[in-house]
Short mmCIF file of C-alpha atoms and ligand atoms in Angstrom, two decimals:
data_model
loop_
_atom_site.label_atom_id
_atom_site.label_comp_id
_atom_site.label_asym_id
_atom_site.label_seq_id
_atom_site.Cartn_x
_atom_site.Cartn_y
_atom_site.Cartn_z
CA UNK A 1 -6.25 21.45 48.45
CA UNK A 2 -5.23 18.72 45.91
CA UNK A 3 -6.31 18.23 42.62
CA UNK A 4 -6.55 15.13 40.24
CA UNK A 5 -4.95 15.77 37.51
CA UNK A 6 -7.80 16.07 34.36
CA UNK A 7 -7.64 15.34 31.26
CA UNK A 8 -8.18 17.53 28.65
CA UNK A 9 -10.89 15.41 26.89
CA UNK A 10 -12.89 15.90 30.10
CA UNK A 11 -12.57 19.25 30.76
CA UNK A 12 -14.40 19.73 27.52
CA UNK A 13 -17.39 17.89 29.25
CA UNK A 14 -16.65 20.51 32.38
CA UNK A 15 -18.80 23.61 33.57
CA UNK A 16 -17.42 26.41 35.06
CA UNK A 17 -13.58 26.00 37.26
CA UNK A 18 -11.03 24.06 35.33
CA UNK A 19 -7.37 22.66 36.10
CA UNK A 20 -5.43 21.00 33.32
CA UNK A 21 -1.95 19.95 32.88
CA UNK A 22 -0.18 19.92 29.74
CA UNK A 23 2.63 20.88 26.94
CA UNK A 24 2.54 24.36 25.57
CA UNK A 25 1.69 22.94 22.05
CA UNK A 26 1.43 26.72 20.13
CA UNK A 27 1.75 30.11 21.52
CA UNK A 28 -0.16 33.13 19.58
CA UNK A 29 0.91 36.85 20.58
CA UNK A 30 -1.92 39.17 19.40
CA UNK A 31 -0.17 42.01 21.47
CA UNK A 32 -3.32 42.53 23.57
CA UNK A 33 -4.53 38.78 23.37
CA UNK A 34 -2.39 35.65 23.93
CA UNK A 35 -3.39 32.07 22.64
CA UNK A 36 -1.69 29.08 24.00
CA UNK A 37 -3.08 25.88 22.95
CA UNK A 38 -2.68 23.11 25.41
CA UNK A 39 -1.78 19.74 24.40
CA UNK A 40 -2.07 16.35 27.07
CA UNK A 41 -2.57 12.57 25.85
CA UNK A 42 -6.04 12.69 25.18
CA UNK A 43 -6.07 16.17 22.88
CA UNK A 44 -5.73 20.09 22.94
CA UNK A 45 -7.86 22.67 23.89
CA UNK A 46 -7.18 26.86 23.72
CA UNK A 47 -6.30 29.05 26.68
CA UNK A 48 -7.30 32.84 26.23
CA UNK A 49 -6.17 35.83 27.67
CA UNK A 50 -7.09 39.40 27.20
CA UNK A 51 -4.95 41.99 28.45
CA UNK A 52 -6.97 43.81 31.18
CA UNK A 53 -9.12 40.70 31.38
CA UNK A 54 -6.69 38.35 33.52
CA UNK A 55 -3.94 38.78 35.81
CA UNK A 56 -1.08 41.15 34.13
CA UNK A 57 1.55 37.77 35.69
CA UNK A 58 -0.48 35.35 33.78
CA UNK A 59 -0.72 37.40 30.90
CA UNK A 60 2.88 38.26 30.76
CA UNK A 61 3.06 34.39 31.35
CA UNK A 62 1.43 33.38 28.29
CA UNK A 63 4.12 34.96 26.11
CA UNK A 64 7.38 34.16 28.27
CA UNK A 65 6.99 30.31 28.42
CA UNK A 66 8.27 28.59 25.86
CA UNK A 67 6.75 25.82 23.34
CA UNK A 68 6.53 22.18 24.79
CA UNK A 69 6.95 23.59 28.06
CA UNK A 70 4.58 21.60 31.15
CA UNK A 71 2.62 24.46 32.69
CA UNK A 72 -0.78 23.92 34.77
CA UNK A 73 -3.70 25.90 33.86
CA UNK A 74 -6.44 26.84 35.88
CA UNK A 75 -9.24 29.31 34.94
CA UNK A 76 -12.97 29.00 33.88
CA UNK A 77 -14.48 26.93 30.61
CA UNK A 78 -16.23 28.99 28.60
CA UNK A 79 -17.58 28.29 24.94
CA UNK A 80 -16.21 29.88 22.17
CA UNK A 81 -17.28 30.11 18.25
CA UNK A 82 -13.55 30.35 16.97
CA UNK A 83 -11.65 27.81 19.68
CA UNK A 84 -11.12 24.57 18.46
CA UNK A 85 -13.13 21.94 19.85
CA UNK A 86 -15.82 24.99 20.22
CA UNK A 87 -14.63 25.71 24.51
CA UNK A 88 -11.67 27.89 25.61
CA UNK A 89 -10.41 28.51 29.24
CA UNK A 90 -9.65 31.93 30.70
CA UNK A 91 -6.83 31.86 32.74
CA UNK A 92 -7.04 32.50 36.26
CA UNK A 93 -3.43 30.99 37.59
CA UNK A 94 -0.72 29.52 35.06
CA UNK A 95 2.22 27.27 36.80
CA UNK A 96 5.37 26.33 34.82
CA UNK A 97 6.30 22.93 35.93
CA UNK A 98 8.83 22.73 33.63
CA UNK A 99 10.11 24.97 30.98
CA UNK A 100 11.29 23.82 27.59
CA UNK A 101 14.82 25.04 26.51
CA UNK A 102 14.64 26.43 23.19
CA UNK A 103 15.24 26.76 20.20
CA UNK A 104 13.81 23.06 20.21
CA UNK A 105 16.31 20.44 19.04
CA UNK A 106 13.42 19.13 16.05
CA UNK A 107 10.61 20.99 14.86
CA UNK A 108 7.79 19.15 16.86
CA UNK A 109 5.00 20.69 14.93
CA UNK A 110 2.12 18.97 13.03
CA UNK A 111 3.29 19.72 9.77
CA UNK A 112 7.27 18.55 11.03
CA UNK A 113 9.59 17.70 8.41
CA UNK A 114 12.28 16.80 10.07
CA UNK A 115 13.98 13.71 8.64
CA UNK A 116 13.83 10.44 10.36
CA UNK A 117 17.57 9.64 11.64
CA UNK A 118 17.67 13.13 13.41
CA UNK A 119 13.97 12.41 14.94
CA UNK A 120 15.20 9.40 16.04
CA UNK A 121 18.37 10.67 17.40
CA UNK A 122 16.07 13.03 19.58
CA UNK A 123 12.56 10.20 20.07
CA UNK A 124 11.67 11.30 23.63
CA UNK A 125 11.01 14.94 21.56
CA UNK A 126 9.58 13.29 18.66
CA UNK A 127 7.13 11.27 20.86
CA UNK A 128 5.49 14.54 21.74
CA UNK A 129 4.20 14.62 18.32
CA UNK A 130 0.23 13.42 18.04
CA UNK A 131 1.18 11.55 14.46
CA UNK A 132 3.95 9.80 16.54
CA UNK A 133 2.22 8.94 19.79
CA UNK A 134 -0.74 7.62 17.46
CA UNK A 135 1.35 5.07 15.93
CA UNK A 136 2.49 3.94 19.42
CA UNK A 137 -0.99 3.80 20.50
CA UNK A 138 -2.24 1.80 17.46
CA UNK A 139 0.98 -0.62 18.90
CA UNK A 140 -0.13 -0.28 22.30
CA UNK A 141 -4.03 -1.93 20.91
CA UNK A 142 -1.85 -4.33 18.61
CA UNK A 143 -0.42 -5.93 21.74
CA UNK A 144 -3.39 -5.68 24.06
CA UNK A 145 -5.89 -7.17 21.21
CA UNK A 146 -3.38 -10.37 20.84
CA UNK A 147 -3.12 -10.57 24.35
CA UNK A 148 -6.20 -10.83 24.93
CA UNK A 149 -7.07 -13.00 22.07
CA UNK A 150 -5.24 -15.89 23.12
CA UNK A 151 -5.69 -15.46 27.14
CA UNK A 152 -9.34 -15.79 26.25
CA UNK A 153 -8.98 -18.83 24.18
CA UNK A 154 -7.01 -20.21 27.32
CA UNK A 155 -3.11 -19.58 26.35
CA UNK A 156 -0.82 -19.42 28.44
CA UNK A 157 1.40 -16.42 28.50
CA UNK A 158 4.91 -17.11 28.57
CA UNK A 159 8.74 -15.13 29.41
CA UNK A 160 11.00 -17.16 27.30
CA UNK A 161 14.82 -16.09 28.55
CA UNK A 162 16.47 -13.69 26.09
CA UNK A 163 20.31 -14.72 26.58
CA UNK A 164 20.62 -18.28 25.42
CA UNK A 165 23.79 -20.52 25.62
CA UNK A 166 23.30 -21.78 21.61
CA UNK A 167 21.65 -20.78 18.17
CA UNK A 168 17.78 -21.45 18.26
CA UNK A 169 17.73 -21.97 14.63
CA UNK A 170 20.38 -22.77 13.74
CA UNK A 171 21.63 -19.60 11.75
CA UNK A 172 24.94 -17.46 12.09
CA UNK A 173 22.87 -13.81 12.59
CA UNK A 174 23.47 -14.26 16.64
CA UNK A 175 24.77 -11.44 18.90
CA UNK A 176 27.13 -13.12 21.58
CA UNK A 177 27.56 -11.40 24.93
CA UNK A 178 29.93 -12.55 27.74
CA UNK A 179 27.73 -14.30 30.51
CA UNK A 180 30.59 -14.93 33.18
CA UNK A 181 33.17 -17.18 32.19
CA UNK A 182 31.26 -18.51 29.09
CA UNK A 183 29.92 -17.61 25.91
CA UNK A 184 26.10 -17.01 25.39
CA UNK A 185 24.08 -15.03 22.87
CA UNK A 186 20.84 -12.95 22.22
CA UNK A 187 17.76 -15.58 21.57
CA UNK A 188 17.17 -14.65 18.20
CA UNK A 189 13.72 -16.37 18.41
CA UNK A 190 11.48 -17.97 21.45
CA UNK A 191 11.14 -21.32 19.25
CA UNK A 192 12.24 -23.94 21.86
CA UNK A 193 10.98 -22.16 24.57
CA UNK A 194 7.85 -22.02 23.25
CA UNK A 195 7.84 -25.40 21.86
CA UNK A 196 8.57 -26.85 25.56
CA UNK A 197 5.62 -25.33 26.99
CA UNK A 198 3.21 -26.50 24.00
CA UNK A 199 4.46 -30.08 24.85
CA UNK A 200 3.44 -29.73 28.34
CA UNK A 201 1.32 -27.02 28.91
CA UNK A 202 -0.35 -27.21 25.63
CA UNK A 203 -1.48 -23.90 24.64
CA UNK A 204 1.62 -20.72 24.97
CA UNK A 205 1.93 -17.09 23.86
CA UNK A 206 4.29 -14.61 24.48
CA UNK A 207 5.18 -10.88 23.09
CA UNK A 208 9.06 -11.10 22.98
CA UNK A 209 11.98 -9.27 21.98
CA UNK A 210 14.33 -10.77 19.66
CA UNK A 211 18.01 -10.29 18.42
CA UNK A 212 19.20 -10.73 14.55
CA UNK A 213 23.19 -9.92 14.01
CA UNK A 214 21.83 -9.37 10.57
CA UNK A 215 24.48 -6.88 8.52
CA UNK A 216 21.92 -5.19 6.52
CA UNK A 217 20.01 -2.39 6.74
CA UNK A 218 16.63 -2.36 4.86
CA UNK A 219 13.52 -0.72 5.88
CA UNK A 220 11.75 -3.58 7.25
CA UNK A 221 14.60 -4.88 9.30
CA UNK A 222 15.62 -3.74 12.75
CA UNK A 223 18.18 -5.76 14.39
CA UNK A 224 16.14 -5.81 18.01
CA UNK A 225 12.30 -6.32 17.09
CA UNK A 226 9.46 -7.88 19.12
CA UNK A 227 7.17 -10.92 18.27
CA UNK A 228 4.12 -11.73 19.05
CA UNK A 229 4.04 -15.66 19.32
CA UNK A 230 2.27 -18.75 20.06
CA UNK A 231 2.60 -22.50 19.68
CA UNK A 232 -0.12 -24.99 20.17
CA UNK A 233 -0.42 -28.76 20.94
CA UNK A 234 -2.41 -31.43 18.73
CA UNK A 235 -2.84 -28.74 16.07
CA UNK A 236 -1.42 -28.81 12.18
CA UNK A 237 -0.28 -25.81 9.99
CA UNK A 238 -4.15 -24.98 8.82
CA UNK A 239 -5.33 -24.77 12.54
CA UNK A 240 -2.43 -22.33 13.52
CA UNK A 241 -3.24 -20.20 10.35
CA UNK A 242 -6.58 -20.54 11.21
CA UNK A 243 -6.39 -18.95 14.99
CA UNK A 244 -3.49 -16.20 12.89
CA UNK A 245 -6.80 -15.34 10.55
CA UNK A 246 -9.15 -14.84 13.80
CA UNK A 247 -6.25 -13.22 15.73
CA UNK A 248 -5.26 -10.54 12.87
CA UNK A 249 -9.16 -10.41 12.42
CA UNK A 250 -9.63 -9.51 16.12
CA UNK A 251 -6.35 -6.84 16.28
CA UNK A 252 -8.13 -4.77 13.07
CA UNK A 253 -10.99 -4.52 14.66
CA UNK A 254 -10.07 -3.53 18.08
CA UNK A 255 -8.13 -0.71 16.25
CA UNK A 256 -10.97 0.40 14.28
CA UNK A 257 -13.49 0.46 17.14
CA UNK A 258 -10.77 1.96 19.61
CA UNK A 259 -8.16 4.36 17.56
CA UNK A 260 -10.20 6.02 14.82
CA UNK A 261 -8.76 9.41 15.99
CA UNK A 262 -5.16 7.83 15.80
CA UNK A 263 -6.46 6.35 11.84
CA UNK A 264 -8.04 9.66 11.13
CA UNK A 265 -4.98 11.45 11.77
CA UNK A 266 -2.21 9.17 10.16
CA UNK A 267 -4.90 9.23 7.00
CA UNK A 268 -5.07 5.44 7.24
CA UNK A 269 -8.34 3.60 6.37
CA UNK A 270 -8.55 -0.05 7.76
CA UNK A 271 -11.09 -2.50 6.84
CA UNK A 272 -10.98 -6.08 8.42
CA UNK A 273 -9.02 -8.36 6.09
CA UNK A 274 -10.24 -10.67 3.55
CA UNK A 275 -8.02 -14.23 3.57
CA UNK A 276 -6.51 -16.47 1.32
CA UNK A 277 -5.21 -19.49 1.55
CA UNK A 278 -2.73 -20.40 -1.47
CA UNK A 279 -0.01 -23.18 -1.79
CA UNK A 280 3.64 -22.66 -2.33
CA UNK A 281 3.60 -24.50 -5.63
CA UNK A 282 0.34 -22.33 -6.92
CA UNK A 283 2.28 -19.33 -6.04
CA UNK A 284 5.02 -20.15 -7.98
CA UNK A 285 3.19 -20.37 -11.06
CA UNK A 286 1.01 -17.53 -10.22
CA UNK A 287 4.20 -14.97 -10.38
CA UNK A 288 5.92 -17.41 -13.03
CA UNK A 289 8.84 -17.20 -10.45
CA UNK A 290 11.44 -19.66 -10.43
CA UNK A 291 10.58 -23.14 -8.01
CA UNK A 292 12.23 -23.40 -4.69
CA UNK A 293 13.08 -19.57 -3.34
CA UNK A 294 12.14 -17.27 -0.89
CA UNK A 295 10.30 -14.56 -2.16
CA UNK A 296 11.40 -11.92 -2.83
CA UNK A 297 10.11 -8.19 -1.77
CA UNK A 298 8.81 -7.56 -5.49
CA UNK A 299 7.17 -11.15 -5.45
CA UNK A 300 5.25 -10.18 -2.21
CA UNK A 301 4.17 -6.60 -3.15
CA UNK A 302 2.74 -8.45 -6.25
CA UNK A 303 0.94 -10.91 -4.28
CA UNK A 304 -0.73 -7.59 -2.46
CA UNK A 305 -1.57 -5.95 -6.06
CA UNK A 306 -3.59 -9.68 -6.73
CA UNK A 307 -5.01 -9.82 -3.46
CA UNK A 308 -5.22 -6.29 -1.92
CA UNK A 309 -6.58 -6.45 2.21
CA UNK A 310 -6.01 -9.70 2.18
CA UNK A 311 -3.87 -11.98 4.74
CA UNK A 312 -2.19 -14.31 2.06
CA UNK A 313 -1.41 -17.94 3.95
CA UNK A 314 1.38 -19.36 1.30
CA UNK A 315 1.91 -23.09 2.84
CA UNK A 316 3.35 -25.73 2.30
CA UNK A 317 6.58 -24.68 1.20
CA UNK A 318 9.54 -26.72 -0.50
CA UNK A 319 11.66 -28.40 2.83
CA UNK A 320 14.60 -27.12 1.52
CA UNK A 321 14.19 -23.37 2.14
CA UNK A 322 12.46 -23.99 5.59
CA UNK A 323 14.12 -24.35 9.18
CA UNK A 324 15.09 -27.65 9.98
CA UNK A 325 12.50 -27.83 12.55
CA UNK A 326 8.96 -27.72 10.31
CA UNK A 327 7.93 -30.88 10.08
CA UNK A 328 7.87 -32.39 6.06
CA UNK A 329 4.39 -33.53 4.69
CA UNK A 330 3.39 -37.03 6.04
CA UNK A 331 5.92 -36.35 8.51
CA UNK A 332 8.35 -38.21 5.97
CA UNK A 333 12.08 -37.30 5.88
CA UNK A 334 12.11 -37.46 1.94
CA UNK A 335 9.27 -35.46 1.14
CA UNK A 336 9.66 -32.56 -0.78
CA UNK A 337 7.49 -29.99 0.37
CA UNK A 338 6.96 -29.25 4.33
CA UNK A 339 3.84 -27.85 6.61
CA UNK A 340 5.42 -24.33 7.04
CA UNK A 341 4.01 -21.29 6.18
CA UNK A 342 4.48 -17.61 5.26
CA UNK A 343 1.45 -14.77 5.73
CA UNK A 344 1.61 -11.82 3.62
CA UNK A 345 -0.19 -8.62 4.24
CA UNK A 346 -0.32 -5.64 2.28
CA UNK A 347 3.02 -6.09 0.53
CA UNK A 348 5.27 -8.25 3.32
CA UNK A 349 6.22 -10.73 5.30
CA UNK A 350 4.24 -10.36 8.53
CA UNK A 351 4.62 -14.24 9.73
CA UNK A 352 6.22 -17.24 9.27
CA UNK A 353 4.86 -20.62 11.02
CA UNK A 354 4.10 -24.24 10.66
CA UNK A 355 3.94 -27.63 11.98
CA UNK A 356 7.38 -28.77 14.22
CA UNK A 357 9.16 -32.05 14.35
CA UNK A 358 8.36 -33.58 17.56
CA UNK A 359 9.40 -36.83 17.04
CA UNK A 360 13.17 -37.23 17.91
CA UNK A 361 14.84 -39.60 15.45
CA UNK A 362 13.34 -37.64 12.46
CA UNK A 363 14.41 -34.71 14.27
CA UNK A 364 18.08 -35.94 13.78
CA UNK A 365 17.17 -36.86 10.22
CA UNK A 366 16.49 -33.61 8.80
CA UNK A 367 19.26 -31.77 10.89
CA UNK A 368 21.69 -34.22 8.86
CA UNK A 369 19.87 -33.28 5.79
CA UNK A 370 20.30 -29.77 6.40
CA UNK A 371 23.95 -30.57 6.89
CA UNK A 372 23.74 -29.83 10.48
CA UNK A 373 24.90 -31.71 13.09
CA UNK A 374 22.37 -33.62 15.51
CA UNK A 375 25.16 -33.59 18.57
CA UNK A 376 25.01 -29.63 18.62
CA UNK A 377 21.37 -30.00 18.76
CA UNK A 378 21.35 -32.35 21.87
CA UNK A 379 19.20 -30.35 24.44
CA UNK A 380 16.62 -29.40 21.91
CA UNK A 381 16.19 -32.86 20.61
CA UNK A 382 16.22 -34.68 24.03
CA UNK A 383 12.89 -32.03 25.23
CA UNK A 384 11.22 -34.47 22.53
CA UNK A 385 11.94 -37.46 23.90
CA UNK A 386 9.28 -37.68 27.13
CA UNK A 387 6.47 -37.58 25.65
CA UNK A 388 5.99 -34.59 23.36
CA UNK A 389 2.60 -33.99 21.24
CA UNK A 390 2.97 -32.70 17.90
CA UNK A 391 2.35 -29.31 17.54
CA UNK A 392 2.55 -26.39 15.55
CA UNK A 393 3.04 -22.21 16.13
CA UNK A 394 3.88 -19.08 14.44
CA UNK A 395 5.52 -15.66 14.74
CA UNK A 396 4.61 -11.72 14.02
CA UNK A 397 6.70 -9.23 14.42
CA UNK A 398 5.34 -6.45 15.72
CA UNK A 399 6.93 -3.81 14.50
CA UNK A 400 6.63 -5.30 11.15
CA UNK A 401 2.71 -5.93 11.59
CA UNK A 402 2.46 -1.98 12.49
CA UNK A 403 4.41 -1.10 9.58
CA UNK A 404 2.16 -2.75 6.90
CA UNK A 405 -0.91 -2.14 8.80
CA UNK A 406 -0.16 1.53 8.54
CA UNK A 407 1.44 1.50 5.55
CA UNK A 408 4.22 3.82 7.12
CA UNK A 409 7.90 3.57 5.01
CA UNK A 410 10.09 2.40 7.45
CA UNK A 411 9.75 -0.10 10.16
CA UNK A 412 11.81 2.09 12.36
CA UNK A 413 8.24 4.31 12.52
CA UNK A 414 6.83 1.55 14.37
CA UNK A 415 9.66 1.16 16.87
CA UNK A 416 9.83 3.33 19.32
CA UNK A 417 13.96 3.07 20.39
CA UNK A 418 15.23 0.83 17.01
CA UNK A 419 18.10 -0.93 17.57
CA UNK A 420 20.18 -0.98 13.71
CA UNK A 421 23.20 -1.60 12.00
CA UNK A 422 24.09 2.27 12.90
CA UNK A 423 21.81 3.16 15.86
CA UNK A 424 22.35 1.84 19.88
CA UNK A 425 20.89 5.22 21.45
CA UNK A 426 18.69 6.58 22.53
P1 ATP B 501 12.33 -11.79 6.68
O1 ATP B 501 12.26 -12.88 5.62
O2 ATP B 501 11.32 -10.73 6.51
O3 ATP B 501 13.72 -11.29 6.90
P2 ATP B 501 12.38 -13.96 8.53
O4 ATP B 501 11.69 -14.98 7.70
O5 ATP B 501 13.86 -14.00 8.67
O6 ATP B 501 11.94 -12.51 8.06
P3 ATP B 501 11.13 -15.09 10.83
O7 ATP B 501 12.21 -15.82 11.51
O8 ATP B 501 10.15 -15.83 10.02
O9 ATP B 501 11.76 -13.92 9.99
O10 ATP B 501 10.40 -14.21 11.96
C1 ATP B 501 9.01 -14.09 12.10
C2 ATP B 501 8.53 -12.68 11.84
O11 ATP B 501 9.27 -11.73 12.62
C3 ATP B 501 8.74 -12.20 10.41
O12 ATP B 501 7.70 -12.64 9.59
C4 ATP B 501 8.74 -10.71 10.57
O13 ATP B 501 7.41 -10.23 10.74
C5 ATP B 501 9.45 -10.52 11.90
N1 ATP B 501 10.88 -10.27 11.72
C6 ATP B 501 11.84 -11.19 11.46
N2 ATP B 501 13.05 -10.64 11.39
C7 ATP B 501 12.87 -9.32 11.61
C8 ATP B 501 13.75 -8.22 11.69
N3 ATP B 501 15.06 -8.36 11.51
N4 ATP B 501 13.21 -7.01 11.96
C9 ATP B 501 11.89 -6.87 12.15
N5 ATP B 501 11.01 -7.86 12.09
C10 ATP B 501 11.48 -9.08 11.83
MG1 MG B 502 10.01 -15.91 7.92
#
């Protein structure tokens, strides 16, 4: 006879015969009764055996197999006062499908504290922690919620290649691997990918890794990440940050309705963000921060002390300390300030976005005035020159977004195998 495999949140709505598959989550030795609790994706549930009661095999069972060991249960559902989750199952047959070495090599308990670099060093026994798999299955609704966001409003999803033959912006933080004979490197972002299909296909989005050769190692860097992207034709900066506002909107409230357990658990309450929309040049004088810089870390947490649960749209930043590519105001090569953006949310960076240059000769313009040089930049400027809308798109990390969304330390939490400065396994 063949089963299906269950469940444990179903067997809870079972009667009578049970089978369940799972990881020996805790083992209790009364001496004449044995607890294991059972652990599977969708939650736990008690196995009980008295001595004289079952089997003497499965009772000597129930204390020889070790914790996070795969074992199938079967036996009969019964309720129970002191169980958790009010049911218990009485053994009948216990099968080892696989048994755990131990000691473990991390404490996988609820109450772990083992540090992060050694859980890391060991994820595919840190990701059979609940805290753990909830963060990767608030991620998993992150990703679904944007996809689905943007498919419905009629995007097209795109696979932008990841090894690229030159610098997409323009930067030096590029990882170069051999591709045959030649030289190529890691895309670093999706921007003239995506920017091709917005000038013929109008409307693209794609979830993306990304590379960044970047030295340092903070705790909202990783040197792989992904991004969740899209570009649009005939639309400006506010009608990007506009469809980011519904978007994020959307995301928070798919989690809320669909991982309150996950929430619950991590001790994170969400609420559906408030917006703001605020200008480079009132932020300035909001902090009383010196004209014409990034900001800083401590400039953005204070932003998120002034505006707490709120997405903060700066725009229209100073040319000078955006790519080359964001098109200036008026679409004038002298102008001072440009139609880029930044979105904060609680505390960081989540996205950066704005309106591009599509038209070629201005194109060349501001690479100059960047002190780049236009020949270098051939390809990308000649995909504007056969008839190319103007257009406009943005970026959000994803492991970022996850990290200030649940508040966790490090964006490493929110990464399932980072990729940093130190770390290339597992
Ligand atoms: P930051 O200023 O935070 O270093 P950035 O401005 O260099 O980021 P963008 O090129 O604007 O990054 O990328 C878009 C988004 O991708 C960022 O807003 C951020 O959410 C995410 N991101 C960028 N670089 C990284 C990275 N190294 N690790 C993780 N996420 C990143
Ligand atoms: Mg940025």
């Amino acid at each position: 006879m063949s089963f299906m495999r269950t469940y444990i949140k179903d067997v809870f709505k079972k009667k009578g015969k049970v089978e369940v598959y799972g990881w020996v989550h805790d083992i209790r030795d009364l001496s004449k009764i044995r607890f294991i609790i059972l652990r599977d994706i969708s939650g736990r549930i008690q196995i009980t055996g008295v001595k004289g009661k079952i089997s003497a095999k499965v009772f000597n069972l129930m204390d020889s197999v070790s914790r996070e060991s795969v074992i199938k249960v079967r036996g009969n559902l019964k309720d129970s006062k002191q169980a958790p989750g009010g049911k218990e199952i009485i053994p009948t047959e216990i099968e080892v499908i696989a048994l755990a070495e131990s000691p473990l090599l991390i404490d996988v308990g609820d109450r772990s504290k083992t540090e992060l670099s050694k859980r890391l060093d060991y994820r595919f026994l840190d990701l059979h922690r609940a805290k753990i798999q909830a963060i990767f299955k608030i991620e998993s609704t992150i990703t679904t919620a944007f996809r689905e966001y943007f498919i419905k409003k009629g995007f097209i999803e795109m696979q932008p290649p990841s090894v690229i033959s030159s610098a997409s912006e323009g930067g030096t933080e590029l990882f170069s691997v051999k591709y045959f004979e030649k030289n190529a490197y890691l895309a670093q972002s999706p921007q003239l990918y995506k920017q091709m299909v917005a000038c013929s296909m109008e409307k693209a989005m794609t979830i993306t890794p990304v590379w960044r050769a970047e030295k340092h190692n903070t705790i909202r860097h990783l040197n792989e990440c992904r991004q969740m992207d899209i570009e649009m034709a005939f639309a400006g900066q506010i009608e990007v940050m506009k469809e980011m506002e519904s978007a994020v909107k959307y995301i928070v409230s798919e989690i809320i309705k669909n991982n309150k357990k996950e929430l619950d658990l991590l001790g994170v309450k969400l609420k559906i963000p408030k917006v703001k929309y605020l200008s480079y040049d009132k932020t300035v004088k909001l902090l009383k921060i010196k004209y014409g810089e990034d900001l800083s870390p401590e400039d953005e947490r204070k932003l998120n002390e002034k505006f707490p649960d709120t997405i903060l749209f700066v725009h229209s930043w100073p040319v000078k300390i955006k790519p080359f590519y964001i098109m200036p105001k008026g679409g004038n090569v002298d102008s001072k300030l440009s139609e880029g953006f930044d979105a904060l949310y609680k505390g960081m960076e989540i996205s950066s976005g704005g309106q591009r240059i599509h038209l070629p000769s201005l194109l060349e313009k501001m690479l100059r005035k960047k002190g780049l040089n236009p020949k270098d930049f051939k390809s990308y400027i000649d995909s504007f020159k056969f008839g190319a809308p103007y257009h406009s798109g943005w970026s959000i990390g994803l492991e970022r977004f996850t990290q200030c969304l649940l508040g966790l330390d490090n964006i490493r939490e929110a990464c399932m195998f980072p990729r940093d400065r130190d770390r290339l396994t597992p």
